CSV table of C-alpha atoms and ligand atoms in Angstrom, one decimal:
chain,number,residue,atom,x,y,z
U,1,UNK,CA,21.4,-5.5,-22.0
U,2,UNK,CA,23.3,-5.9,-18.8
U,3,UNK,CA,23.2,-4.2,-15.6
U,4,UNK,CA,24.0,-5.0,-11.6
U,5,UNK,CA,20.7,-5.5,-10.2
U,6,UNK,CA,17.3,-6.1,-12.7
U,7,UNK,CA,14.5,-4.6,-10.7
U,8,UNK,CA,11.0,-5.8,-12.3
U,9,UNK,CA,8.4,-3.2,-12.0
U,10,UNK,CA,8.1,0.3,-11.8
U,11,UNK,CA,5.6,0.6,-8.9
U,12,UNK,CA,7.0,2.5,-5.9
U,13,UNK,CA,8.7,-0.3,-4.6
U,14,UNK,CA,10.8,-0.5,-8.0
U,15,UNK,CA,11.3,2.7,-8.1
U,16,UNK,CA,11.9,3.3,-5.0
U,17,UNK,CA,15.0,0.5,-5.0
U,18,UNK,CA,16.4,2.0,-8.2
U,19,UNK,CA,16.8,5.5,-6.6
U,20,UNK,CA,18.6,3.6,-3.5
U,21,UNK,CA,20.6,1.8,-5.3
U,22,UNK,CA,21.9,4.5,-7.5
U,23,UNK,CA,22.9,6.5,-4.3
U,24,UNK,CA,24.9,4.2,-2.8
U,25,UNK,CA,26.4,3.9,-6.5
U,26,UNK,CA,25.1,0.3,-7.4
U,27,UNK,CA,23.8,0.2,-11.4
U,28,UNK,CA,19.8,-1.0,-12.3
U,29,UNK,CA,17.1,-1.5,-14.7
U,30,UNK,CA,13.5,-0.9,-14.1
U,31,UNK,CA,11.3,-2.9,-16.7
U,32,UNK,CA,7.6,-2.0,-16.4
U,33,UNK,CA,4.6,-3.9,-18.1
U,34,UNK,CA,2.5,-0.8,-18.3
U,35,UNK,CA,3.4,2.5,-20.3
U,36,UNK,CA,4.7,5.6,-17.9
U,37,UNK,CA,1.2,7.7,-18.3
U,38,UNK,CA,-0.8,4.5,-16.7
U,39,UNK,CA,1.4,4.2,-13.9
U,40,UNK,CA,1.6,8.1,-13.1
U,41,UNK,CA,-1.9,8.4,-13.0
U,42,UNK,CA,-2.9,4.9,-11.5
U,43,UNK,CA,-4.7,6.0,-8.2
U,44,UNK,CA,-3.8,3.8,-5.4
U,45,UNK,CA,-3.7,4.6,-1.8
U,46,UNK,CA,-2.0,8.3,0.3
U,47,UNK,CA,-1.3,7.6,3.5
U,48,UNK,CA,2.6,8.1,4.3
U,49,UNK,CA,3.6,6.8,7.6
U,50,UNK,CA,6.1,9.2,9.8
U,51,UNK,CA,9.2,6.7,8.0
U,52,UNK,CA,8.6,6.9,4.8
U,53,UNK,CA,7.9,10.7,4.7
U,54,UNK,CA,11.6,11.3,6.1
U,55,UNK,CA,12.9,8.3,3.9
U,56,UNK,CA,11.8,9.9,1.0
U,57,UNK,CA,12.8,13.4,2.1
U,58,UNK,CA,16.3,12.0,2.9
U,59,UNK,CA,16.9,10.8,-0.2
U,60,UNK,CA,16.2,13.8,-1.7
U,61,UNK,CA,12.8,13.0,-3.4
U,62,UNK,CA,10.4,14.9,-0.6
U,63,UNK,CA,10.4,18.3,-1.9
U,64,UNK,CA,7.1,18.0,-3.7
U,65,UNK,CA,5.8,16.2,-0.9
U,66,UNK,CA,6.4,18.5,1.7
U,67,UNK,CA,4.8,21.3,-0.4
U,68,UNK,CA,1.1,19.5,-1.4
U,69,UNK,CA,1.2,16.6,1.3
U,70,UNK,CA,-0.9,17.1,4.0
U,71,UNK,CA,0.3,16.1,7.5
U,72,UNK,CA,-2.6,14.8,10.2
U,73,UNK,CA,-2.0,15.0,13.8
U,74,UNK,CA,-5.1,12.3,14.4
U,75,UNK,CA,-7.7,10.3,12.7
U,76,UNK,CA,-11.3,9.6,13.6
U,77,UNK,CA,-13.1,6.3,14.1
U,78,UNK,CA,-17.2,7.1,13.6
U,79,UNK,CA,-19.8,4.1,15.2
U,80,UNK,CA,-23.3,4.2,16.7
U,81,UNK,CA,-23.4,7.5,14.8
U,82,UNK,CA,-20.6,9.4,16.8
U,83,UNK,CA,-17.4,10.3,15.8
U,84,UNK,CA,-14.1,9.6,18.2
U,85,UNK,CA,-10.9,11.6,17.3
U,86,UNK,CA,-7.8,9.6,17.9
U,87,UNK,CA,-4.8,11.8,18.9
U,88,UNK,CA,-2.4,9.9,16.6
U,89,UNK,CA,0.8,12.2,17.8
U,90,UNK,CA,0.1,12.6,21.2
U,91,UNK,CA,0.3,9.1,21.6
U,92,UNK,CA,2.9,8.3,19.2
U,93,UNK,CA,5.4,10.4,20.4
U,94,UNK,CA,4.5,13.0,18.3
U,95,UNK,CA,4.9,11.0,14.6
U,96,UNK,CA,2.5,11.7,12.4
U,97,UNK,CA,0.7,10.6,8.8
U,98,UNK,CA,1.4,12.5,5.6
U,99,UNK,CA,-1.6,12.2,2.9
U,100,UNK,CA,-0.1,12.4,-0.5
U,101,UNK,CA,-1.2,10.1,-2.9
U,102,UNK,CA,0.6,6.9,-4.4
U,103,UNK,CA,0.9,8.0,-8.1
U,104,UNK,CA,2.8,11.4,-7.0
U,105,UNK,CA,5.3,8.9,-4.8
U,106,UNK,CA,5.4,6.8,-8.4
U,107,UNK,CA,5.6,10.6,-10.2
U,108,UNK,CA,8.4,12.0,-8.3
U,109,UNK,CA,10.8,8.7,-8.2
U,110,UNK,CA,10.3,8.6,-12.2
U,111,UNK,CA,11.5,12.3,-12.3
U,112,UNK,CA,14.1,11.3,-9.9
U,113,UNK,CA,15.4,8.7,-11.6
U,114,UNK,CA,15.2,9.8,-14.8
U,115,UNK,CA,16.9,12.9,-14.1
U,116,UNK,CA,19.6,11.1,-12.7
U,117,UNK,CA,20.0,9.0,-16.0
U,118,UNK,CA,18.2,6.4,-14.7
U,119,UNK,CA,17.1,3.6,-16.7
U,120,UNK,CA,13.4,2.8,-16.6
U,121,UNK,CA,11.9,0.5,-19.6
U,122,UNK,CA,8.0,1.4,-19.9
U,123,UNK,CA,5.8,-1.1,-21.6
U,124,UNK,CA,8.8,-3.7,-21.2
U,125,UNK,CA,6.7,-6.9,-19.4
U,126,UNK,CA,9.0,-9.6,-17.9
U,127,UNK,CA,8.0,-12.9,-19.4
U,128,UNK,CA,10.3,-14.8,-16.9
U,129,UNK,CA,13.5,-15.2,-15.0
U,130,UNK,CA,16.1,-17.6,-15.9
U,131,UNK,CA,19.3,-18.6,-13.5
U,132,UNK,CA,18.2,-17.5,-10.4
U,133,UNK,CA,19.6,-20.3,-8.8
U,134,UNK,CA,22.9,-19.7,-10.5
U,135,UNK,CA,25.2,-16.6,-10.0
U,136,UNK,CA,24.0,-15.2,-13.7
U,137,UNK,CA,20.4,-14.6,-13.6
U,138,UNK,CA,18.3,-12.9,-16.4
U,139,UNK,CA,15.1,-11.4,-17.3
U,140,UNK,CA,13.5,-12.1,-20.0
U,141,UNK,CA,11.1,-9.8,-21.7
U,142,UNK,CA,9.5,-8.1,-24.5
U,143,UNK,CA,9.3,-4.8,-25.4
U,144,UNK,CA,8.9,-2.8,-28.9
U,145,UNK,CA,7.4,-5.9,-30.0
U,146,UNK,CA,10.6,-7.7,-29.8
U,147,UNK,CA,12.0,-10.8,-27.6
U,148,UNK,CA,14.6,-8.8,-25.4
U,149,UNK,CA,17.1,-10.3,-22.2
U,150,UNK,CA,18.6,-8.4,-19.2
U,151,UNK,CA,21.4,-9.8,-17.2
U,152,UNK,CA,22.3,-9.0,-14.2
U,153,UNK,CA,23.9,-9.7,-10.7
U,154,UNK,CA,20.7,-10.5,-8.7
U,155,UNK,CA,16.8,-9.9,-9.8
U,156,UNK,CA,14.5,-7.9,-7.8
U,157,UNK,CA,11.4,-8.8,-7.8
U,158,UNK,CA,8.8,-5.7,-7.5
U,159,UNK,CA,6.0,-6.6,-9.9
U,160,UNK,CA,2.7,-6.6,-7.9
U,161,UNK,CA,0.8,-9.3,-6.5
U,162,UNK,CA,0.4,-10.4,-10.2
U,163,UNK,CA,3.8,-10.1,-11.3
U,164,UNK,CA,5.5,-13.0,-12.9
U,165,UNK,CA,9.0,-13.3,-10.3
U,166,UNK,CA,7.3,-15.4,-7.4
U,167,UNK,CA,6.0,-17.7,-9.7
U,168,UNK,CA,10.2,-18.3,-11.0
U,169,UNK,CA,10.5,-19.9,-7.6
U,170,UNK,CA,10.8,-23.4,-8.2
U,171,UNK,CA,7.4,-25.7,-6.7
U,172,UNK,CA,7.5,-26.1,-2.7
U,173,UNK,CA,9.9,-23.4,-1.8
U,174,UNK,CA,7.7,-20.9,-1.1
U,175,UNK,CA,5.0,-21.1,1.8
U,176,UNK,CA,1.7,-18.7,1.0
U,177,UNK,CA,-0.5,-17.6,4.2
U,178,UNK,CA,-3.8,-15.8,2.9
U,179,UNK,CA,-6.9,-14.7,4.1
U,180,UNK,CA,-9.7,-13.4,1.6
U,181,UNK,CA,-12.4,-10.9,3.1
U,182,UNK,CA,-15.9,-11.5,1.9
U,183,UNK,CA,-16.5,-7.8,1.1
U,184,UNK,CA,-14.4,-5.3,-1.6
U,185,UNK,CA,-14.0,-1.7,-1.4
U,186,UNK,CA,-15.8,1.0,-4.2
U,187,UNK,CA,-13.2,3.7,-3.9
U,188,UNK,CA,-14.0,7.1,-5.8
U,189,UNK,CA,-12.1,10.5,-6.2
U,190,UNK,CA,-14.9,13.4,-6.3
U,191,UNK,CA,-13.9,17.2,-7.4
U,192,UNK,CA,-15.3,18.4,-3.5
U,193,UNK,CA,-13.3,19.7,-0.5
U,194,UNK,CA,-13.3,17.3,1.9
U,195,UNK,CA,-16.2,18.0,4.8
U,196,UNK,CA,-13.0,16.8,7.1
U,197,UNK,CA,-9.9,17.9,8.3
U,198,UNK,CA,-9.3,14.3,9.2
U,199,UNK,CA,-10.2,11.2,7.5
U,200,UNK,CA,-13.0,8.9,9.4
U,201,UNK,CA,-13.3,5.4,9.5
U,202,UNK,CA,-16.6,4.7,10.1
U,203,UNK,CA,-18.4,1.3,11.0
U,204,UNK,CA,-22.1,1.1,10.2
U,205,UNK,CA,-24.6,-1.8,10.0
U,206,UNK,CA,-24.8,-0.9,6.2
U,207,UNK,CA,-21.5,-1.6,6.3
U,208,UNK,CA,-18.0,0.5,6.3
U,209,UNK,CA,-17.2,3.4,5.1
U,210,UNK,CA,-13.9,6.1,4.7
U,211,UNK,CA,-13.6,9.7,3.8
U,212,UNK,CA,-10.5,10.3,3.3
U,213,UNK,CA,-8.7,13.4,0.8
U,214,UNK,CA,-6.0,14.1,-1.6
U,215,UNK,CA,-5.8,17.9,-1.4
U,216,UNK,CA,-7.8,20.7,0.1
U,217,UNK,CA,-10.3,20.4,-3.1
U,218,UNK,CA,-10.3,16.7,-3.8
U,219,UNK,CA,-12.2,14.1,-1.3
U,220,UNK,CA,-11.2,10.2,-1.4
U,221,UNK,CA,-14.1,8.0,-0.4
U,222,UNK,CA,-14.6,4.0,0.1
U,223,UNK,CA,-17.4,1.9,0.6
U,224,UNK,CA,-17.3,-1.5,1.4
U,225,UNK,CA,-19.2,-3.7,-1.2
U,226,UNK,CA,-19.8,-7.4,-1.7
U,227,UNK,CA,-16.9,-8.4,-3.0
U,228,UNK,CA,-18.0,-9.1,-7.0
U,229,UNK,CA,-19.9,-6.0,-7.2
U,230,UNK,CA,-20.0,-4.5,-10.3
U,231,UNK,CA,-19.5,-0.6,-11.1
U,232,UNK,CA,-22.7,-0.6,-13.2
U,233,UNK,CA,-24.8,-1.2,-10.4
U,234,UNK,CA,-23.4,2.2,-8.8
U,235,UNK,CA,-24.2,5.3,-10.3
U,236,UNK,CA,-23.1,8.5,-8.1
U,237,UNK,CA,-26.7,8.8,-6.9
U,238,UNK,CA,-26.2,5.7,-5.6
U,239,UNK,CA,-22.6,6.2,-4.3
U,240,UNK,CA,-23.9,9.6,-2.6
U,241,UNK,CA,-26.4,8.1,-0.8
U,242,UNK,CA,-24.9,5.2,0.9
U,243,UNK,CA,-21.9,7.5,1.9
U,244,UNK,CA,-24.3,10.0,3.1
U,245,UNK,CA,-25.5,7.0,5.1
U,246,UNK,CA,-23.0,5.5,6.7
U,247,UNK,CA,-21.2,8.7,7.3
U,248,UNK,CA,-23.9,10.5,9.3
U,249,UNK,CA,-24.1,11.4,12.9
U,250,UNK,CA,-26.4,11.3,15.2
U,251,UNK,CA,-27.3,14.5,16.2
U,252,UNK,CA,-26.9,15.9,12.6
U,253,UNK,CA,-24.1,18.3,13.7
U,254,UNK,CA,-21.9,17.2,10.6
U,255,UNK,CA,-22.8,17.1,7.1
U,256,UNK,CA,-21.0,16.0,3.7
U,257,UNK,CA,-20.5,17.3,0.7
U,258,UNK,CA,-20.8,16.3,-2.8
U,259,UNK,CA,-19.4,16.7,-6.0
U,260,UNK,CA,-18.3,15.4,-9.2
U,261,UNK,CA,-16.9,11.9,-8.9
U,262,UNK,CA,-13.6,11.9,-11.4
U,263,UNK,CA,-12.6,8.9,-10.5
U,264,UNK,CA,-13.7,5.0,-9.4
U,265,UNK,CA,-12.7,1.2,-9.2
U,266,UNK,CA,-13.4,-1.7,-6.7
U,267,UNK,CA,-10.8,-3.0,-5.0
U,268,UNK,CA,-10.4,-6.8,-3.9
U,269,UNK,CA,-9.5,-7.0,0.4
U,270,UNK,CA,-6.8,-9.9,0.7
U,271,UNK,CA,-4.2,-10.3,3.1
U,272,UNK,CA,-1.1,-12.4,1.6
U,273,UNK,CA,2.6,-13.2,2.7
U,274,UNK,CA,4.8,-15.6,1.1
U,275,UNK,CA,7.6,-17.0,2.6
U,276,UNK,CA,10.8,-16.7,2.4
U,277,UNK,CA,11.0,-13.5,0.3
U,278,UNK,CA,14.2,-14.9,-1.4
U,279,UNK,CA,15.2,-17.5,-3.6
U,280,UNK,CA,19.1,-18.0,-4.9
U,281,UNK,CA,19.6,-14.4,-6.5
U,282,UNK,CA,15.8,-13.3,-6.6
U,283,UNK,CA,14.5,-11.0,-4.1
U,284,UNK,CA,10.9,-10.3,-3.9
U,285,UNK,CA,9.9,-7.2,-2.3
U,286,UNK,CA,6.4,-5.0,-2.2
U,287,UNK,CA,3.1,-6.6,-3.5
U,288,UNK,CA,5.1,-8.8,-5.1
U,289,UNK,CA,5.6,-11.1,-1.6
U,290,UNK,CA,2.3,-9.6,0.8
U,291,UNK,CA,-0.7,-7.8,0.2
U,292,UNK,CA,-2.8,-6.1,2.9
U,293,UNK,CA,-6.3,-5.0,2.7
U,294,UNK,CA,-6.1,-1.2,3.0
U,295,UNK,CA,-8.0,-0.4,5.9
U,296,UNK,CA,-4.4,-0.6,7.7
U,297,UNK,CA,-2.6,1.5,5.1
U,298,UNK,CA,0.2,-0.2,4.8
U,299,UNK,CA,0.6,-1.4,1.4
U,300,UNK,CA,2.8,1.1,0.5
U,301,UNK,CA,4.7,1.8,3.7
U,302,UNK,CA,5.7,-2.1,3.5
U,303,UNK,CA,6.9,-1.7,0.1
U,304,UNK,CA,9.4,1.1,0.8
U,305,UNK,CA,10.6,-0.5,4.2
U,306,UNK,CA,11.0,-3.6,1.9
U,307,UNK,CA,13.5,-2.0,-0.3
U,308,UNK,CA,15.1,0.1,2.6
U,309,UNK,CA,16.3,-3.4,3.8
U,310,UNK,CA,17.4,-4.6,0.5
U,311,UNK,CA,19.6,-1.5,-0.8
U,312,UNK,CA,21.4,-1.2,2.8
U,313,UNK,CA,22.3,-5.3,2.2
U,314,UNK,CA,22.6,-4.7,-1.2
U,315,UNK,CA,25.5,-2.0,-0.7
U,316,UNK,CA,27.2,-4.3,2.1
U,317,UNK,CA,27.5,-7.1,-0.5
U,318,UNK,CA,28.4,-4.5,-3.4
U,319,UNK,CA,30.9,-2.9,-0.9
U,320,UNK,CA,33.0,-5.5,0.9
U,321,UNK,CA,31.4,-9.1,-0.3
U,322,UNK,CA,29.4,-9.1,3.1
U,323,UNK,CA,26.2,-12.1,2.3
U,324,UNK,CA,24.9,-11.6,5.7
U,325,UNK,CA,22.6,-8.9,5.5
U,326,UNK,CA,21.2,-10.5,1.8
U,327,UNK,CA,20.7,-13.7,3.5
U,328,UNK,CA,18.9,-11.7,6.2
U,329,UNK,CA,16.5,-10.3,4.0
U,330,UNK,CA,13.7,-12.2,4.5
U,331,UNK,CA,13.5,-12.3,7.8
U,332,UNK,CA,14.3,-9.0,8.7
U,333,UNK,CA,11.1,-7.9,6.1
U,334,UNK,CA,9.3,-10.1,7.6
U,335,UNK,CA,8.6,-9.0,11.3
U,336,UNK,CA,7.4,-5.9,10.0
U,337,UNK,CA,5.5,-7.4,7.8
U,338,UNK,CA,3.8,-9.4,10.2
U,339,UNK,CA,3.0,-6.9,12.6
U,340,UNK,CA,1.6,-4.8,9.5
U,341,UNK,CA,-0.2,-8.4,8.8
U,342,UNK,CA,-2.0,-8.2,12.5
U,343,UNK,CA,-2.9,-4.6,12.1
U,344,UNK,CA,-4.6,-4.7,9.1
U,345,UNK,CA,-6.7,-7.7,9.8
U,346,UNK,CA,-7.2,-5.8,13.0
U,347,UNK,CA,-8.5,-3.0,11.5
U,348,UNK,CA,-10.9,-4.5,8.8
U,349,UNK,CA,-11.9,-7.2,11.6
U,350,UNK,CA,-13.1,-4.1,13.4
U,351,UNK,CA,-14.6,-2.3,11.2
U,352,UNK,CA,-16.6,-3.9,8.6
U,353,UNK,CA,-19.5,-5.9,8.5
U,354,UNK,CA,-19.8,-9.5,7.9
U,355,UNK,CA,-21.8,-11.9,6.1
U,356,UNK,CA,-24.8,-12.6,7.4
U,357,UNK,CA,-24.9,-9.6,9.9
U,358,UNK,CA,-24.4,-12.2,13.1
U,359,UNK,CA,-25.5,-9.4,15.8
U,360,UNK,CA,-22.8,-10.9,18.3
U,361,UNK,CA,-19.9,-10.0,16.1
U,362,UNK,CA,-21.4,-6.4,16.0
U,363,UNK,CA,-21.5,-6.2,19.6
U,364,UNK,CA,-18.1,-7.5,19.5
U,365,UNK,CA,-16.8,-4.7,17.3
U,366,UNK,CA,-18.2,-1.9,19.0
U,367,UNK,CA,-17.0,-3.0,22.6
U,368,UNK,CA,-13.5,-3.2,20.7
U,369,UNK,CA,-14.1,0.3,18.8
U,370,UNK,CA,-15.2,1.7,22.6
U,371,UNK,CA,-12.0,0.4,24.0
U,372,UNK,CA,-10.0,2.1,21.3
U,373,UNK,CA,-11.4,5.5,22.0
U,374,UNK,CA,-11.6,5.1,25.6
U,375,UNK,CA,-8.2,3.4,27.4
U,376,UNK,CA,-5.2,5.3,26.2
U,377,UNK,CA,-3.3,1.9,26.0
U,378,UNK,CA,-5.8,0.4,23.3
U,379,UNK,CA,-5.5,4.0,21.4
U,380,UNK,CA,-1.5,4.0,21.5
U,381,UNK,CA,-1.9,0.7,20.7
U,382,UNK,CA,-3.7,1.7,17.5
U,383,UNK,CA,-1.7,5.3,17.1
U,384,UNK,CA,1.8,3.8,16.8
U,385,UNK,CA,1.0,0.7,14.4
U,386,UNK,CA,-1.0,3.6,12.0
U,387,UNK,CA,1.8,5.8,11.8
U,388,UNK,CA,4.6,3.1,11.9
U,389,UNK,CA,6.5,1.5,14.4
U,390,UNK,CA,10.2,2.4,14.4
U,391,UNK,CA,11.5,-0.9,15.3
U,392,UNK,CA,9.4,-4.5,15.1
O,1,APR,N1,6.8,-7.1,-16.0
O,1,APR,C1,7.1,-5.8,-15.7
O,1,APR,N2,6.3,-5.1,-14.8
O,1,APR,C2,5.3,-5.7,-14.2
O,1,APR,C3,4.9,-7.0,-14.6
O,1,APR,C4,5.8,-7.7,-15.5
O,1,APR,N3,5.5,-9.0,-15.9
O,1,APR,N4,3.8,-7.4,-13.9
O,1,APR,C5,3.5,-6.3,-13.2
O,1,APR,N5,4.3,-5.3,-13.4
O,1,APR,C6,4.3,-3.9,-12.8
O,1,APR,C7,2.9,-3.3,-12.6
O,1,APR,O1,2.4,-2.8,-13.8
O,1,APR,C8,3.2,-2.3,-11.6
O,1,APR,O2,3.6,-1.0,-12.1
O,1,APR,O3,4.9,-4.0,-11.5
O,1,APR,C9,4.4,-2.8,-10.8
O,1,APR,C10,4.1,-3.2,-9.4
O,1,APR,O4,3.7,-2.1,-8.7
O,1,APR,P1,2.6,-2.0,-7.5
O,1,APR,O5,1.5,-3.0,-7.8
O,1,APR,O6,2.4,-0.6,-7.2
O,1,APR,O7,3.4,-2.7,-6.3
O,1,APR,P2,4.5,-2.2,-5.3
O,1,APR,O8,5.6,-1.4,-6.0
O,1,APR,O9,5.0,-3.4,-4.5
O,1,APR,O10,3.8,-1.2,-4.3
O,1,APR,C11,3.1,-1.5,-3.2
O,1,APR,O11,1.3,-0.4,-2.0
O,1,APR,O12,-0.7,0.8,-1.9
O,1,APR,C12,-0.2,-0.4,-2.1
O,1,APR,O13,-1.0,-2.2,-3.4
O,1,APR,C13,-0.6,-0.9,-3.4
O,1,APR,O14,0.7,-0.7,-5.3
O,1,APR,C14,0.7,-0.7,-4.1
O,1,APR,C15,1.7,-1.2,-3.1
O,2,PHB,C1,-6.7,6.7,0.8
O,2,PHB,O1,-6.7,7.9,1.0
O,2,PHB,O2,-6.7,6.3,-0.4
O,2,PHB,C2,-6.8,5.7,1.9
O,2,PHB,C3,-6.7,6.2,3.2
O,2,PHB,C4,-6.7,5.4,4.3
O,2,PHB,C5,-6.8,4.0,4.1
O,2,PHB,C6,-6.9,3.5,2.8
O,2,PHB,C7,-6.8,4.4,1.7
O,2,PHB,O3,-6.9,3.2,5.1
């Protein structure tokens, strides 16, 4: 098989690219490991920043979005058993965050493309790239239970953090800069209406915790857990009770709900950049080149900026033979990145609680988490990194 650009994975960065590219009238392939009902219904994070909300609704792939996403004006932050609304819009020049969850983004770009005669390979895992030094690189791969090859003009590399492109980078190219948390989140999906209109972050000595929603009858909830907990040692009781916990206020003027839990898994917390993001005619671009721990958010916002950059210098070099912007790549991913990098750390720095429980690190947080919600500088501060910075 042959096309212009081999994109490897069908995550939203993937699929994203693929529905760029064919708008500006450049030809791809998706291969994706995993089968098309596993990605759909893979439950990853939902917080759209103000960019990628009109990104995806100015590429014509918004419509279902704007119907069942629900836009917030603010979040709170909840320590010492109060809760502190932060008036995301009013500070950010009124942007705001969309929640609408990662697998509808995945869902509607695999209608999209597909309706557009896209081509999208499901349970078609890249083994490994050859030529990517050369000006004919290929994927190899198998699928149907046969040894297949896609060549193409350039590879892009959108397989997750455990995808199989950055390790084609020949040895001592790439730079890696990673920090590992000592705590994982238990993330569940209960059948309740959330017992907020917002979601709250909330920083207790037992340890964080976020309530956080995918529709006006489903409530998303974390907790942070030692990071190789198992999900046999959590039954919902369990779950409940530490939510109900590290949730609570005070005075008792706020009380949450529970239901059904349809759905859970622990997540790892990593923070992770390699760099560059290029290599001869591979581009890496998603998960695939940084992770964040999700406190931020940004995991997926990063992805689509990513492949914003790439299509625009993809259609320069398609269009007039322009390099520039492809050599660019990297580095113009990478600011954002980086600033994405600080926040996130930022965030989980603040918020959860670490090893040992040293009491001066506490103190530390909640003087930080005061400032926040008290000087409108250290709230804008926060406000216009949550709902994306327009230019890094
Ligand atoms: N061949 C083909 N596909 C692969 C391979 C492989 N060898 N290895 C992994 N994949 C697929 C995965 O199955 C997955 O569907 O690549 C896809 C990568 O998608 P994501 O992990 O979703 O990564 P990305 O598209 O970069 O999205 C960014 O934002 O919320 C965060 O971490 C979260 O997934 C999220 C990310
Ligand atoms: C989510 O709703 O899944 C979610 C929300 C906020 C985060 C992380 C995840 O910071």
């Amino acid at each position: 098989m042959r096309t212009q650009v081999g994109i490897v994975g069908a995550g939203p960065a993937g699929l994203f690219l693929s529905h760029l590219l064919h708008l500006r009238g450049i030809d791809s392939v998706v291969l994706e490991l995993r089968s098309r009902e596993h990605v759909e219904k893979r439950v990853r994070a939902g917080v759209l920043e103000q960019g990628t909300v009109d990104l995806l609704t100015e590429t014509g792939v918004g419509d279902r979005m704007a119907k069942e996403g629900l836009v917030h004006h603010g979040i709170e932050l909840r320590f010492g058993g109060r809760g502190h609304r932060v008036p995301l819009s009013e500070l950010a020049g009124g942007r705001a965050i969309t929640i609408y969850g990662q697998q509808e983004v995945v869902k509607d770009l695999i209608a999209a493309r597909l309706a557009d005669g896209g081509r999208i390979l499901f349970e078609a895992g890249a083994v490994g790239l050859d030529g990517i030094d050369s000006d004919t690189p290929a994927v190899r791969y198998r699928h149907r239970g046969r040894d297949e090859v896609l060549e193409c003009d350039l590879v892009a590399g959108c397989d997750g953090f455990h995808g199989v492109c950055r390790d084609a980078v020949p040895q001592g190219v790439l730079t890696a800069y990673e920090r590992e948390y000592p705590f994982a989140w238990l993330g569940i999906l209960a059948s309740v209406p959330p017992s907020t209109k917002e979601l709250i972050y909330s920083h207790h000595e037992r340890g964080f915790a976020l309530h956080s929603m995918r529709s006006p009858t489903l409530s998303r909830f974390y907790l942070q857990v030692d990071p190789d907990e198992s999900l046999d040692r959590w039954p919902a009781e369990r779950i409940w009770s530490e939510l109900q916990t590290r949730l609570a206020v005070a005075d008792g003027s706020w009380s949450l709900a529970e239901g059904p839990i349809v759905e859970q898994g622990i997540t790892a917390m990593r923070s992770f950049v390699v760099e560059p993001m290029q290599y001869g005619r591979l581009y890496l671009a998603g998960d695939a080149a940084h992770i964040v721990p999700a406190t931020g958010a940004k995991g997926l916002n990063l992805a689509v900026a990513d492949v914003r950059v790439l299509a625009d210098a993809l259609a320069g070099w398609y269009g007039d033979g322009d390099t520039g912007p492809l050599d660019a790549y990297s580095e113009r991913c990478l600011r954002r990145v980086w600033r994405a990098q600080h926040f996130s750390w930022w965030m989980t720095s603040m918020l959860h609680r670490f090893a040992g429980g040293d009491p001066y690190q506490h103190k530390l947080q909640l003087a930080e988490l005061r400032y926040a919600v008290t000087s409108k500088a250290a709230a804008t501060t926060l406000a216009e990194n949550y709902v994306g910075l327009v230019e890094v």
